CSV table of C-alpha atoms in Angstrom, one decimal:
chain,number,residue,atom,x,y,z
A,6,MET,CA,-14.6,2.8,-19.3
A,7,LEU,CA,-15.4,3.1,-23.0
A,8,PRO,CA,-12.7,4.6,-25.2
A,9,ASP,CA,-13.4,8.0,-26.9
A,10,MET,CA,-14.9,7.7,-30.4
A,11,PRO,CA,-12.3,8.5,-33.1
A,12,ALA,CA,-12.9,11.9,-34.5
A,13,ASP,CA,-13.0,10.8,-38.1
A,14,ASP,CA,-15.8,8.3,-37.2
A,15,PHE,CA,-18.0,11.2,-36.2
A,16,LEU,CA,-17.0,13.3,-39.2
A,17,LYS,CA,-18.1,10.5,-41.5
A,18,VAL,CA,-21.6,10.8,-40.0
A,19,VAL,CA,-21.5,14.6,-40.7
A,20,ASP,CA,-20.4,13.9,-44.3
A,21,SER,CA,-23.3,11.4,-44.7
A,22,ILE,CA,-26.0,13.9,-43.8
A,23,LYS,CA,-24.5,17.0,-45.6
A,24,PRO,CA,-26.2,16.2,-48.9
A,25,HIS,CA,-29.6,16.2,-47.1
A,26,VAL,CA,-29.4,19.3,-44.9
A,27,ASP,CA,-28.6,23.0,-45.1
A,28,PRO,CA,-25.6,23.2,-42.8
A,29,HIS,CA,-26.2,26.9,-42.0
A,30,VAL,CA,-29.5,26.1,-40.2
A,31,LEU,CA,-28.2,23.0,-38.3
A,32,ASN,CA,-26.1,23.5,-35.1
A,33,ILE,CA,-23.7,20.9,-33.8
A,34,VAL,CA,-23.0,20.9,-30.1
A,35,ILE,CA,-20.2,18.8,-28.5
A,36,THR,CA,-20.9,17.9,-24.9
A,37,GLY,CA,-20.0,15.2,-22.5
A,38,GLY,CA,-18.6,14.4,-20.0
A,39,GLU,CA,-16.2,17.2,-20.6
A,40,PRO,CA,-15.3,17.9,-24.3
A,41,LEU,CA,-12.2,19.9,-23.4
A,42,VAL,CA,-10.3,16.8,-22.3
A,43,ARG,CA,-10.1,15.8,-26.0
A,44,SER,CA,-6.9,17.1,-27.6
A,45,ASP,CA,-8.5,16.8,-31.0
A,46,LEU,CA,-11.5,19.0,-30.3
A,47,GLU,CA,-10.0,21.8,-32.4
A,48,TYR,CA,-9.4,19.3,-35.3
A,49,VAL,CA,-13.1,18.3,-35.2
A,50,GLY,CA,-14.2,21.9,-34.9
A,51,LEU,CA,-12.1,23.1,-37.8
A,52,GLU,CA,-13.4,20.2,-40.0
A,53,LEU,CA,-17.0,21.2,-39.1
A,54,TYR,CA,-16.2,24.8,-39.9
A,55,LYS,CA,-14.8,23.7,-43.3
A,56,ARG,CA,-18.0,21.9,-44.0
A,57,GLU,CA,-19.9,25.1,-43.1
A,58,PHE,CA,-21.6,23.7,-40.0
A,59,PRO,CA,-21.7,26.1,-37.0
A,60,TRP,CA,-20.6,24.3,-33.9
A,61,GLY,CA,-20.3,24.8,-30.1
A,62,CYS,CA,-19.6,23.0,-26.9
A,63,VAL,CA,-20.8,22.7,-23.3
A,64,THR,CA,-18.0,22.8,-20.7
A,65,ASN,CA,-17.4,22.9,-17.0
A,66,GLY,CA,-14.7,25.5,-17.7
A,67,LEU,CA,-12.0,23.8,-15.7
A,68,LEU,CA,-9.7,23.5,-18.7
A,69,LEU,CA,-10.7,26.6,-20.5
A,70,THR,CA,-7.6,28.7,-20.4
A,71,GLU,CA,-7.1,31.8,-22.4
A,72,GLU,CA,-4.9,29.9,-24.8
A,73,ARG,CA,-7.4,27.1,-25.3
A,74,PHE,CA,-10.2,29.5,-25.8
A,75,GLU,CA,-8.3,31.3,-28.6
A,76,SER,CA,-7.4,27.9,-30.1
A,77,LEU,CA,-11.1,27.0,-30.2
A,78,ARG,CA,-12.1,30.3,-31.8
A,79,ARG,CA,-9.5,29.8,-34.5
A,80,ALA,CA,-11.2,26.4,-35.1
A,81,GLY,CA,-14.5,28.2,-35.8
A,82,LEU,CA,-16.2,27.9,-32.4
A,83,HIS,CA,-19.6,29.5,-32.6
A,84,ASN,CA,-21.5,28.7,-29.4
A,85,LEU,CA,-20.3,28.1,-25.9
A,86,THR,CA,-22.0,27.2,-22.6
A,87,ILE,CA,-20.3,27.1,-19.2
A,88,SER,CA,-21.8,25.5,-16.1
A,89,LEU,CA,-21.9,27.3,-12.8
A,90,ASP,CA,-24.0,25.4,-10.2
A,91,GLY,CA,-23.7,27.6,-7.1
A,92,LEU,CA,-21.3,29.9,-5.2
A,93,GLU,CA,-17.9,28.6,-4.4
A,94,GLU,CA,-18.6,26.1,-1.6
A,95,ASN,CA,-21.7,24.6,-3.2
A,96,HIS,CA,-20.4,24.6,-6.8
A,97,ASN,CA,-17.3,22.7,-5.7
A,98,TRP,CA,-19.4,20.3,-3.7
A,99,MET,CA,-21.6,19.6,-6.7
A,100,ARG,CA,-18.6,19.2,-9.0
A,101,GLY,CA,-16.3,17.4,-6.6
A,102,ASN,CA,-13.3,19.6,-7.3
A,103,PRO,CA,-12.0,22.4,-5.0
A,104,ARG,CA,-10.8,24.5,-7.9
A,105,SER,CA,-13.9,24.1,-10.1
A,106,PHE,CA,-15.7,27.4,-9.1
A,107,GLN,CA,-12.6,29.6,-9.5
A,108,ARG,CA,-11.7,28.2,-12.9
A,109,ALA,CA,-15.3,28.2,-14.1
A,110,TYR,CA,-15.9,31.8,-13.0
A,111,GLU,CA,-12.6,33.0,-14.6
A,112,ALA,CA,-13.6,31.3,-17.8
A,113,ILE,CA,-17.1,32.9,-17.7
A,114,LYS,CA,-15.5,36.4,-17.3
A,115,MET,CA,-13.2,35.7,-20.2
A,116,VAL,CA,-15.8,34.4,-22.7
A,117,ALA,CA,-18.3,37.1,-21.8
A,118,LYS,CA,-16.0,39.7,-23.3
A,119,ALA,CA,-15.9,37.9,-26.7
A,120,ASP,CA,-18.4,39.5,-29.0
A,121,ASP,CA,-18.0,36.7,-31.7
A,122,ILE,CA,-19.4,33.9,-29.5
A,123,ASN,CA,-23.0,33.0,-28.7
A,124,PHE,CA,-22.5,32.5,-25.0
A,125,ASP,CA,-24.6,31.5,-22.0
A,126,VAL,CA,-24.2,30.0,-18.5
A,127,VAL,CA,-26.2,27.1,-17.2
A,128,THR,CA,-27.0,26.4,-13.5
A,129,CYS,CA,-28.3,23.1,-12.2
A,130,VAL,CA,-30.3,24.4,-9.2
A,131,ASN,CA,-30.5,22.2,-6.1
A,132,ARG,CA,-31.6,22.7,-2.5
A,133,ARG,CA,-28.2,24.0,-1.5
A,134,SER,CA,-27.8,26.5,-4.3
A,135,LEU,CA,-31.4,27.8,-4.5
A,136,PRO,CA,-30.9,30.3,-1.6
A,137,GLU,CA,-27.8,31.6,-3.4
A,138,LEU,CA,-29.5,32.5,-6.7
A,139,GLU,CA,-29.6,36.3,-6.1
A,140,LYS,CA,-25.9,36.3,-5.3
A,141,ILE,CA,-25.2,34.1,-8.3
A,142,LYS,CA,-27.2,36.4,-10.5
A,143,GLU,CA,-25.1,39.4,-9.3
A,144,LYS,CA,-21.9,37.6,-10.0
A,145,LEU,CA,-23.0,36.7,-13.5
A,146,ILE,CA,-24.1,40.3,-14.2
A,147,GLU,CA,-20.7,41.5,-12.8
A,148,ALA,CA,-19.0,39.1,-15.2
A,149,GLY,CA,-20.9,40.5,-18.2
A,150,VAL,CA,-23.2,37.5,-18.8
A,151,LYS,CA,-26.3,38.3,-20.8
A,152,ARG,CA,-28.1,34.9,-20.9
A,153,TRP,CA,-28.6,32.4,-18.1
A,154,ARG,CA,-30.3,29.0,-18.3
A,155,LEU,CA,-31.5,27.3,-15.1
A,156,PHE,CA,-32.2,23.6,-14.7
A,157,THR,CA,-33.5,21.5,-11.9
A,158,ILE,CA,-32.3,18.0,-11.2
A,159,PHE,CA,-34.5,15.0,-11.6
A,160,PRO,CA,-34.2,11.8,-9.5
A,161,SER,CA,-32.0,9.6,-11.8
A,162,GLY,CA,-28.5,8.2,-11.5
A,163,ARG,CA,-26.4,10.0,-8.9
A,164,ALA,CA,-29.2,12.5,-8.2
A,165,ALA,CA,-31.4,9.7,-6.9
A,166,GLN,CA,-28.9,9.0,-4.1
A,167,TYR,CA,-28.8,12.6,-2.8
A,168,PRO,CA,-32.2,14.1,-1.6
A,169,GLU,CA,-30.7,17.6,-1.4
A,170,PHE,CA,-30.4,17.6,-5.2
A,171,GLU,CA,-34.1,17.6,-5.9
A,172,LEU,CA,-36.3,20.7,-5.2
A,173,THR,CA,-39.5,20.4,-3.2
A,174,LYS,CA,-42.8,21.8,-4.5
A,175,GLU,CA,-42.3,25.0,-2.6
A,176,GLU,CA,-38.7,25.3,-3.7
A,177,THR,CA,-39.7,24.8,-7.4
A,178,GLU,CA,-42.3,27.6,-7.0
A,179,GLN,CA,-39.5,29.8,-5.5
A,180,LEU,CA,-37.3,29.1,-8.5
A,181,MET,CA,-40.1,30.0,-10.9
A,182,ARG,CA,-40.8,33.3,-9.1
A,183,PHE,CA,-37.1,34.1,-9.2
A,184,ILE,CA,-36.9,33.6,-12.9
A,185,VAL,CA,-40.1,35.7,-13.6
A,186,ALA,CA,-38.8,38.5,-11.4
A,187,THR,CA,-35.3,38.5,-12.9
A,188,ARG,CA,-36.7,38.6,-16.4
A,189,LYS,CA,-38.7,41.7,-15.5
A,190,GLU,CA,-35.6,43.4,-14.1
A,191,GLY,CA,-34.0,43.2,-17.6
A,192,ARG,CA,-30.4,43.1,-16.3
A,193,ILE,CA,-29.8,39.5,-17.3
A,194,HIS,CA,-32.0,37.2,-19.3
A,195,PRO,CA,-32.8,33.9,-17.4
A,196,SER,CA,-34.8,31.0,-18.9
A,197,PHE,CA,-36.0,27.8,-17.4
A,198,CYS,CA,-34.8,24.7,-19.2
A,199,CYS,CA,-36.8,22.4,-21.4
A,200,GLU,CA,-37.5,20.0,-18.5
A,201,GLY,CA,-41.2,20.0,-18.7
A,202,PHE,CA,-44.6,21.8,-18.8
A,203,MET,CA,-44.8,24.4,-16.1
A,204,GLY,CA,-48.6,25.2,-16.1
A,205,ALA,CA,-49.3,28.8,-15.1
A,206,TYR,CA,-45.6,29.7,-15.6
A,207,GLU,CA,-45.6,28.8,-19.3
A,208,GLY,CA,-44.8,31.9,-21.3
A,209,LYS,CA,-43.2,33.5,-18.3
A,210,VAL,CA,-40.1,31.6,-17.6
A,211,ARG,CA,-39.0,30.7,-21.1
A,212,ASP,CA,-39.1,32.4,-24.5
A,213,TYR,CA,-41.3,29.6,-25.8
A,214,PHE,CA,-43.9,27.2,-24.6
A,215,PHE,CA,-42.8,23.8,-23.6
A,216,ASP,CA,-42.3,21.4,-26.4
A,217,CYS,CA,-39.8,18.4,-26.1
A,218,GLN,CA,-37.9,18.4,-29.4
A,219,ALA,CA,-35.9,15.2,-28.7
A,220,GLY,CA,-36.1,13.1,-31.8
A,221,VAL,CA,-38.0,15.8,-33.7
A,222,THR,CA,-35.3,18.4,-34.3
A,223,VAL,CA,-32.6,17.0,-32.0
A,224,ALA,CA,-30.5,13.9,-32.6
A,225,SER,CA,-27.2,12.8,-31.1
A,226,VAL,CA,-24.2,10.5,-31.8
A,227,LEU,CA,-23.0,9.1,-28.5
A,228,LEU,CA,-19.6,7.9,-27.2
A,229,ASP,CA,-20.1,4.3,-28.3
A,230,GLY,CA,-21.7,5.2,-31.7
A,231,GLY,CA,-25.3,5.1,-30.4
A,232,ILE,CA,-27.8,7.2,-32.3
A,233,GLY,CA,-30.1,8.9,-29.8
A,234,ALA,CA,-31.9,12.2,-29.4
A,235,CYS,CA,-31.2,14.5,-26.5
A,236,PRO,CA,-28.0,13.1,-24.8
A,237,SER,CA,-29.8,13.3,-21.4
A,238,ILE,CA,-32.1,10.4,-22.5
A,239,ARG,CA,-31.3,7.0,-21.3
A,240,ALA,CA,-29.9,4.3,-23.6
A,241,ASP,CA,-33.2,2.4,-23.8
A,242,TYR,CA,-34.4,5.0,-26.3
A,243,ARG,CA,-31.5,4.8,-28.8
A,244,GLN,CA,-32.5,4.3,-32.4
A,245,GLY,CA,-29.4,2.6,-33.8
A,246,ASN,CA,-25.6,2.8,-33.9
A,247,ILE,CA,-23.4,4.5,-36.5
A,248,TYR,CA,-21.2,1.4,-36.7
A,249,GLU,CA,-24.2,-0.7,-37.9
A,250,ASP,CA,-26.7,1.8,-39.3
A,251,ASP,CA,-26.8,4.7,-41.7
A,252,PHE,CA,-27.5,7.8,-39.6
A,253,TRP,CA,-29.7,9.5,-42.2
A,254,ASP,CA,-31.8,6.4,-42.7
A,255,VAL,CA,-32.3,6.1,-39.0
A,256,TRP,CA,-33.3,9.8,-38.8
A,257,GLN,CA,-35.8,9.4,-41.6
A,258,ASN,CA,-37.4,6.1,-40.7
A,259,LYS,CA,-37.1,5.6,-36.9
A,260,TYR,CA,-37.7,7.9,-33.9
A,261,GLU,CA,-41.4,6.9,-34.0
A,262,ALA,CA,-41.4,6.8,-30.1
A,263,TYR,CA,-40.4,10.4,-30.2
A,264,ARG,CA,-42.6,11.7,-32.9
A,265,ASN,CA,-45.8,10.0,-31.9
A,266,ARG,CA,-46.1,10.1,-28.1
A,267,ASP,CA,-49.5,8.6,-27.6
A,268,TRP,CA,-47.8,5.6,-25.9
A,269,MET,CA,-47.0,8.0,-23.0
A,270,LYS,CA,-50.6,8.6,-22.1
A,271,THR,CA,-50.6,6.0,-19.3
A,272,GLY,CA,-50.2,6.2,-15.5
A,273,GLN,CA,-50.4,9.7,-14.2
A,274,CYS,CA,-50.6,11.1,-17.7
A,275,ALA,CA,-53.6,9.0,-18.7
A,276,ASP,CA,-56.3,11.4,-17.5
A,277,CYS,CA,-54.2,14.5,-17.1
A,278,SER,CA,-56.1,17.6,-18.3
A,279,PHE,CA,-52.8,19.2,-19.5
A,280,TRP,CA,-51.9,16.3,-21.8
A,281,ARG,CA,-52.6,18.3,-25.0
A,282,TYR,CA,-50.0,20.9,-23.9
A,283,CYS,CA,-47.4,18.6,-22.3
A,284,GLU,CA,-47.7,15.4,-24.3
A,285,GLY,CA,-46.1,13.3,-21.6
A,286,ASN,CA,-43.3,15.7,-20.5
A,287,GLY,CA,-39.6,15.5,-21.6
A,288,MET,CA,-38.4,12.1,-22.9
A,289,HIS,CA,-35.4,12.2,-20.5
A,290,LEU,CA,-37.9,11.9,-17.6
A,291,ARG,CA,-39.0,8.4,-18.7
A,292,ASP,CA,-37.5,5.3,-17.1
A,293,SER,CA,-36.5,2.1,-19.0
A,294,GLU,CA,-40.2,1.0,-18.9
A,295,GLY,CA,-41.5,4.3,-20.2
A,296,LYS,CA,-42.9,5.4,-16.8
A,297,LEU,CA,-42.7,9.1,-16.0
A,298,MET,CA,-40.3,9.6,-13.1
A,299,HIS,CA,-40.8,13.3,-12.5
A,300,CYS,CA,-43.6,15.9,-13.2
A,301,HIS,CA,-43.5,19.5,-12.2
A,302,MET,CA,-47.3,19.8,-12.5
A,303,LYS,CA,-47.7,17.2,-9.7
A,304,LYS,CA,-45.5,19.4,-7.5
A,305,GLU,CA,-47.6,22.5,-8.4
């Protein structure tokens, strides 16, 4: 297991880009893994706040007590996302912890009351949790949640070993219909993730049309110092390492594979009539050889 990156190594990267950017229009998100296991998270957050960078984190909520939440707010926490992947039995199955649902839901209720935090809930929808979406929706509304992002799971890593993780064509359609109907209700605002182009559902399930921003407006510093784009993208597409490269130089002069995606127009994408809208789907859906592993349009 790799050791956690020292906090000051990350802050040096932030200092290196500060002369080149307006910190007020750049958002730093700390994710994982689970960021709340770090005892120095507040130190990092407060240092970012002093540098005028808004920051947030994505958490499973297991360690988010009232005391920890107040500590993070004092450190300048601006955005927070909590994961809830089903009702109690299925969420705990997904997370592998019998206390996970109860702790996450208590954290959701607590954070939803805070009017100084940009807050949403994310749900990774699988074949077991799909039938529960109406009940999950009601529990989130009851908790005071206003915004809800829904993801599907693509066949990579652990997900490739469990067929019940991935939705079928019919189940994907069911999820899209649920999002459209819930948005029309107006009681909570759900959005489909940035996972890929959704054809006829574009403009109906998100507040924007699909556009993968990995490497365009999104960069990341990973646990081992790797310089990547979206943290969901495999290591094959890293552009450098902070222990060997200058982050700003990498951002300015690399990322060509992200910013010109003509190389993706092969295989099933080669003669796809939707290419000009999709441009090869999300980068996180490419394998180590650049082949597309998953396409919602093929399901539709």
